[in-house]
């Protein structure tokens, strides 16, 4: 496809999303008994349409930042014997629950699972660049881990389940691991008390990212020219953006003593076309005592899938990997279809 055709396609997608926004489904999400009225940091309001295109979902999400994806946040949903654990979806940097999971959430719900998601890490007030209240996951990762802890407790209380399964995209995977290690998600001394069974991540910045060279560039400016550009960069991309760079104190603490927590099953999906979580191999984890890790390349066995960092969560193969990880007996086969590299 030529550059001109790609540009026209993207413009058409954005226009379509804008038109969808004008006719948005304004029905309120089913009431969450644990919700805090007016809590802008986590609760969703209403639903957006199911979309298969990442660019359209991002455009719709920007116009409707608080909506939930279809299939999620039915607080009356009760897990059954075939689907015993609810699934909690955690979005990535600069995203929202909707823009990240407009496609994956309804697919998981159609497979029979209770699905929940939330917005986290939003700024309290408008700031420079992308740091503003409608842009998610820019706050400190430590604070976001605590937000996830509160949300999981609400899900467990509402559903009556003993554990959840978690899916995280990009920073969302790091936030899940922060929750496991530091915010009560896992109990290293007694894994039977773990609140999480499975962790599934896509493009997670588990060992830091170079942000396609930005992190190296910041270090070079400081080392050779004496220019510390971290603060203005942090103002632009948010605290969490800087905290995901290779060697950050947050990631150093998170990975100290090993990558995993006992009793947790991890499926870590990398993407060879990832241009944000770079190099993509840094997403992979090494199993420690009592944990299992499945490091998977999205394109392994499926060269047709050319997803990039953001579009990978709109990949049918990515959905099938999640279902297979949670219940391989019920979902033994992996899908292989085309899914475009968009950005």
Coordinates of C-alpha atoms in Angstrom, one line a residue:
X1 CA 0.0 0.0 0.0
X2 CA 1.4 3.4 -1.0
X3 CA 2.1 6.2 1.5
X4 CA -0.7 8.2 0.0
X5 CA -3.2 5.4 0.3
X6 CA -2.2 4.8 3.9
X7 CA -2.6 8.5 4.7
X8 CA -6.1 8.6 3.0
X9 CA -7.1 5.4 4.8
X10 CA -6.0 6.8 8.2
X11 CA -7.9 10.1 7.5
X12 CA -11.0 8.1 6.7
X13 CA -10.7 6.1 9.8
X14 CA -10.4 9.2 12.0
X15 CA -13.4 10.8 10.2
X16 CA -15.4 7.6 10.8
X17 CA -14.5 7.6 14.5
X18 CA -15.5 11.2 14.8
X19 CA -18.9 10.4 13.3
X20 CA -19.2 7.4 15.6
X21 CA -18.5 9.8 18.5
X22 CA -21.4 12.0 17.6
X23 CA -23.7 9.0 17.8
X24 CA -22.0 7.5 20.9
X25 CA -23.8 5.0 23.0
X26 CA -24.5 7.0 26.2
X27 CA -26.0 4.2 28.3
X28 CA -24.3 4.1 31.7
X29 CA -22.2 1.1 32.6
X30 CA -23.8 -1.3 35.1
X31 CA -23.3 0.2 38.6
X32 CA -20.2 -0.8 40.5
X33 CA -21.0 -1.0 44.2
X34 CA -17.4 0.0 45.1
X35 CA -17.2 2.9 42.7
X36 CA -16.4 6.4 44.1
X37 CA -18.7 9.0 42.6
X38 CA -16.8 11.4 40.4
X39 CA -13.6 9.3 40.5
X40 CA -11.9 10.4 37.3
X41 CA -8.9 8.2 37.8
X42 CA -10.5 4.9 37.4
X43 CA -14.2 4.6 36.7
X44 CA -15.6 4.3 33.2
X45 CA -18.9 5.8 32.1
X46 CA -21.0 4.2 29.3
X47 CA -19.6 2.2 26.4
X48 CA -18.0 2.9 23.1
X49 CA -18.5 0.7 19.9
X50 CA -16.7 -2.5 19.2
X51 CA -13.9 -1.5 16.8
X52 CA -11.4 -3.7 15.0
X53 CA -9.1 -0.9 13.9
X54 CA -6.6 0.6 16.3
X55 CA -6.5 4.1 14.7
X56 CA -10.3 4.3 14.9
X57 CA -10.3 3.3 18.5
X58 CA -7.7 5.8 19.4
X59 CA -9.7 8.6 17.7
X60 CA -12.9 7.6 19.4
X61 CA -11.2 7.3 22.7
X62 CA -9.8 10.8 22.5
X63 CA -13.2 12.1 21.9
X64 CA -14.8 9.9 24.6
X65 CA -12.0 9.2 27.1
X66 CA -14.2 7.7 29.9
X67 CA -16.1 5.1 28.0
X68 CA -15.6 1.4 28.5
X69 CA -15.0 -1.1 25.7
X70 CA -17.9 -3.5 24.9
X71 CA -18.0 -6.6 27.1
X72 CA -16.4 -5.0 30.1
X73 CA -17.5 -3.7 33.5
X74 CA -20.7 -5.6 34.0
X75 CA -20.5 -5.6 37.8
X76 CA -23.3 -8.2 38.0
X77 CA -21.2 -10.7 36.1
X78 CA -20.5 -13.9 38.0
X79 CA -17.7 -16.3 36.9
X80 CA -18.8 -19.9 36.2
X81 CA -17.0 -23.2 36.5
X82 CA -15.7 -23.0 32.9
X83 CA -14.5 -19.4 33.4
X84 CA -13.7 -19.2 37.1
X85 CA -11.6 -16.1 37.1
X86 CA -12.5 -12.6 35.9
X87 CA -10.1 -10.9 33.6
X88 CA -8.7 -7.4 34.4
X89 CA -7.4 -5.4 31.5
X90 CA -4.7 -2.8 32.1
X91 CA -4.0 -0.3 29.3
X92 CA -0.7 1.4 28.5
X93 CA 0.9 4.9 28.4
X94 CA -1.2 7.7 26.9
X95 CA -4.1 5.3 26.4
X96 CA -7.4 4.6 27.9
X97 CA -9.3 1.5 28.8
X98 CA -11.4 1.9 25.6
X99 CA -8.6 2.9 23.1
X100 CA -6.5 -0.1 24.1
X101 CA -9.2 -2.8 24.4
X102 CA -12.0 -1.8 22.1
X103 CA -11.4 -5.0 20.2
X104 CA -10.0 -7.5 22.7
X105 CA -12.5 -6.9 25.5
X106 CA -15.6 -7.9 23.6
X107 CA -13.8 -11.0 22.2
X108 CA -12.9 -12.2 25.7
X109 CA -16.5 -11.5 26.9
X110 CA -17.9 -13.5 24.0
X111 CA -15.7 -16.4 25.1
X112 CA -17.6 -16.4 28.4
X113 CA -15.4 -14.4 30.7
X114 CA -16.3 -11.6 33.1
X115 CA -14.1 -8.7 31.9
X116 CA -13.2 -5.6 33.8
X117 CA -11.0 -2.6 33.0
X118 CA -10.3 0.9 34.2
X119 CA -8.5 4.2 33.5
X120 CA -5.4 4.9 35.6
X121 CA -2.5 7.2 36.0
X122 CA -4.2 10.4 34.8
X123 CA -3.0 13.8 35.7
X124 CA -5.1 15.8 38.2
X125 CA -5.0 18.9 36.1
X126 CA -4.0 20.0 32.6
X127 CA -0.3 20.3 32.0
X128 CA 2.2 20.5 29.2
X129 CA 2.1 18.4 26.1
X130 CA 0.4 15.1 26.6
X131 CA 0.0 15.3 30.3
X132 CA -3.6 16.2 30.8
X133 CA -6.6 14.6 32.5
X134 CA -7.9 12.8 29.4
X135 CA -4.6 11.0 28.7
X136 CA -4.0 7.9 30.8
X137 CA -1.0 6.2 32.4
X138 CA 1.3 9.2 32.7
X139 CA 1.4 9.2 36.5
X140 CA 4.0 7.6 38.6
X141 CA 4.0 3.8 38.2
X142 CA 4.1 3.3 42.0
X143 CA 0.8 5.2 42.2
X144 CA -0.7 3.3 39.3
X145 CA 0.2 -0.1 41.0
X146 CA -1.8 1.1 44.0
X147 CA -4.7 2.0 41.8
X148 CA -4.7 -1.4 40.2
X149 CA -4.7 -3.0 43.7
X150 CA -7.8 -1.1 44.7
X151 CA -9.5 -2.0 41.4
X152 CA -8.7 -5.7 41.7
X153 CA -10.1 -5.8 45.2
X154 CA -13.4 -4.3 43.9
X155 CA -13.5 -6.9 41.1
X156 CA -13.0 -9.7 43.6
X157 CA -15.6 -8.4 46.0
X158 CA -18.2 -7.9 43.2
X159 CA -17.7 -11.3 41.5
X160 CA -16.9 -13.4 44.6
X161 CA -13.9 -14.9 42.8
X162 CA -10.7 -15.8 44.7
X163 CA -8.3 -14.7 41.9
X164 CA -8.2 -12.7 38.7
X165 CA -6.3 -13.1 35.5
X166 CA -4.6 -9.9 34.2
X167 CA -3.8 -8.7 30.7
X168 CA -1.5 -5.7 30.3
X169 CA -0.4 -3.8 27.3
X170 CA 2.9 -1.9 27.3
X171 CA 3.2 0.0 30.6
X172 CA 0.1 -2.0 31.8
X173 CA 2.3 -5.1 32.1
X174 CA 4.8 -3.2 34.3
X175 CA 2.0 -1.9 36.5
X176 CA 0.7 -5.4 36.9
X177 CA 4.1 -6.6 38.0
X178 CA 4.4 -3.5 40.4
X179 CA 1.1 -4.6 41.9
X180 CA 2.2 -8.2 42.3
X181 CA 5.5 -7.3 44.0
X182 CA 4.7 -4.2 46.0
X183 CA 1.0 -3.8 46.4
X184 CA -0.4 -7.1 47.6
X185 CA -1.1 -8.9 44.3
X186 CA 1.1 -11.8 45.2
X187 CA 2.3 -13.3 48.4
X188 CA 5.9 -14.6 48.0
X189 CA 5.7 -16.4 51.4
X190 CA 2.4 -18.1 50.6
X191 CA 1.5 -18.1 46.9
X192 CA -1.9 -19.7 47.9
X193 CA -2.8 -16.1 48.9
X194 CA -2.0 -14.7 45.4
X195 CA -4.8 -12.5 44.1
X196 CA -3.6 -13.1 40.5
X197 CA -3.3 -16.4 38.7
X198 CA -2.2 -15.5 35.1
X199 CA -0.3 -12.5 33.8
X200 CA -0.5 -11.9 30.1
X201 CA 1.4 -9.0 28.6
X202 CA 1.8 -7.5 25.1
X203 CA 4.9 -5.3 24.4
X204 CA 5.4 -4.7 28.2
X205 CA 8.5 -2.6 29.0
X206 CA 9.6 -5.2 31.6
X207 CA 13.3 -4.4 31.4
X208 CA 12.9 -0.9 30.1
X209 CA 12.8 0.6 26.7
X210 CA 15.1 2.8 24.6
X211 CA 11.9 4.3 23.1
X212 CA 13.5 3.7 19.7
X213 CA 16.6 5.6 20.8
X214 CA 15.1 8.5 22.8
X215 CA 16.5 7.1 26.1
X216 CA 19.9 6.8 24.6
X217 CA 19.7 10.3 23.2
X218 CA 18.8 11.8 26.5
X219 CA 21.8 10.1 28.1
X220 CA 24.1 11.3 25.3
X221 CA 22.9 14.9 25.7
X222 CA 23.6 14.8 29.4
X223 CA 26.9 12.9 29.1
X224 CA 28.5 14.8 26.2
X225 CA 26.9 18.3 26.4
X226 CA 25.9 18.5 30.0
X227 CA 22.3 19.1 29.1
X228 CA 19.8 17.4 31.4
X229 CA 16.7 17.1 29.3
X230 CA 14.9 14.6 31.5
X231 CA 12.7 17.1 33.2
X232 CA 11.3 18.8 30.1
X233 CA 10.9 15.4 28.4
X234 CA 9.1 14.2 31.5
X235 CA 6.8 17.2 31.3
X236 CA 6.0 16.2 27.8
X237 CA 5.5 12.4 28.0
X238 CA 4.6 12.1 31.7
X239 CA 6.4 10.6 34.7
X240 CA 5.7 7.0 33.7
X241 CA 7.4 7.5 30.3
X242 CA 10.7 8.4 32.0
X243 CA 10.2 5.6 34.5
X244 CA 10.1 3.0 31.6
X245 CA 13.5 3.9 30.3
X246 CA 16.2 1.3 30.6
X247 CA 17.9 1.4 34.1
X248 CA 15.2 3.6 35.8
X249 CA 15.0 3.3 39.6
X250 CA 11.5 1.9 39.3
X251 CA 12.5 -0.9 37.0
X252 CA 15.6 -1.6 38.9
X253 CA 13.6 -2.2 42.1
X254 CA 10.9 -4.2 40.2
X255 CA 13.5 -6.6 38.7
X256 CA 15.7 -6.9 41.7
X257 CA 15.8 -10.5 43.0
X258 CA 14.2 -11.9 39.8
X259 CA 11.5 -11.2 37.3
X260 CA 8.7 -13.3 38.7
X261 CA 6.6 -14.0 41.7
X262 CA 5.9 -17.6 43.0
X263 CA 2.6 -19.1 42.0
X264 CA 2.1 -16.9 38.9
X265 CA 1.8 -18.1 35.3
X266 CA 3.2 -15.6 32.9
X267 CA 2.7 -15.3 29.1
X268 CA 4.9 -12.6 27.7
X269 CA 4.2 -11.6 24.1
X270 CA 6.8 -9.7 22.2
X271 CA 6.4 -8.2 18.7
X272 CA 9.3 -8.0 16.2
X273 CA 7.7 -4.8 14.7
X274 CA 7.4 -3.1 18.1
X275 CA 8.7 0.5 17.7
X276 CA 8.0 1.6 21.3
X277 CA 9.0 -1.2 23.6
X278 CA 12.5 -1.5 22.2
X279 CA 14.3 -3.8 21.8
X280 CA 11.4 -6.1 21.8
X281 CA 13.3 -8.9 23.4
X282 CA 13.6 -6.8 26.6
X283 CA 10.0 -7.6 27.3
X284 CA 10.7 -11.3 28.0
X285 CA 10.9 -12.6 31.6
X286 CA 13.0 -15.3 33.2
X287 CA 11.1 -17.7 35.5
X288 CA 12.1 -17.7 39.2
X289 CA 11.1 -20.3 41.8
X290 CA 7.5 -21.4 41.7
X291 CA 6.6 -19.4 38.6
X292 CA 6.1 -20.4 34.9
X293 CA 7.0 -18.1 32.0
X294 CA 6.0 -18.5 28.4
X295 CA 7.9 -16.0 26.3
X296 CA 6.2 -15.8 22.9
X297 CA 6.9 -13.9 19.7
X298 CA 3.6 -12.7 18.1
X299 CA 4.9 -13.5 14.6
X300 CA 6.3 -17.0 15.5
X301 CA 4.4 -19.3 13.2
X302 CA 2.4 -16.4 11.7
X303 CA 4.4 -14.1 9.4
X304 CA 1.0 -12.6 8.2
X305 CA 0.7 -10.7 11.4
X306 CA 2.6 -7.4 11.1
X307 CA 1.2 -5.7 14.1
X308 CA 3.2 -2.9 15.7
X309 CA 3.3 -1.8 19.3
X310 CA -0.3 -0.3 19.5
X311 CA -2.1 -2.5 17.0
X312 CA -0.9 -5.8 18.5
X313 CA -3.9 -5.7 21.0
X314 CA -6.2 -5.5 18.0
X315 CA -4.7 -8.7 16.5
X316 CA -6.9 -11.8 16.4
X317 CA -3.8 -13.8 17.1
X318 CA -3.1 -11.8 20.3
X319 CA -6.6 -12.6 21.5
X320 CA -6.1 -16.3 20.8
X321 CA -2.8 -16.2 22.7
X322 CA -4.6 -14.8 25.7
X323 CA -7.4 -17.4 25.6
X324 CA -4.9 -20.2 25.1
X325 CA -2.8 -19.0 28.1
X326 CA -5.8 -18.9 30.4
X327 CA -7.3 -22.2 29.3
X328 CA -5.3 -24.1 26.7
X329 CA -7.6 -27.1 26.8
X330 CA -10.6 -25.0 25.8
X331 CA -8.6 -22.8 23.3
X332 CA -5.9 -25.1 21.8
X333 CA -5.6 -23.3 18.5
X334 CA -3.9 -20.0 17.7
X335 CA -5.4 -17.7 15.0
X336 CA -3.2 -16.5 12.2
X337 CA -4.5 -13.6 10.2
X338 CA -3.2 -10.3 8.8
X339 CA -3.1 -7.3 11.2
X340 CA -1.5 -4.1 10.0
X341 CA 1.5 -2.2 11.3
X342 CA -0.1 1.3 11.6
X343 CA 2.3 3.9 13.0

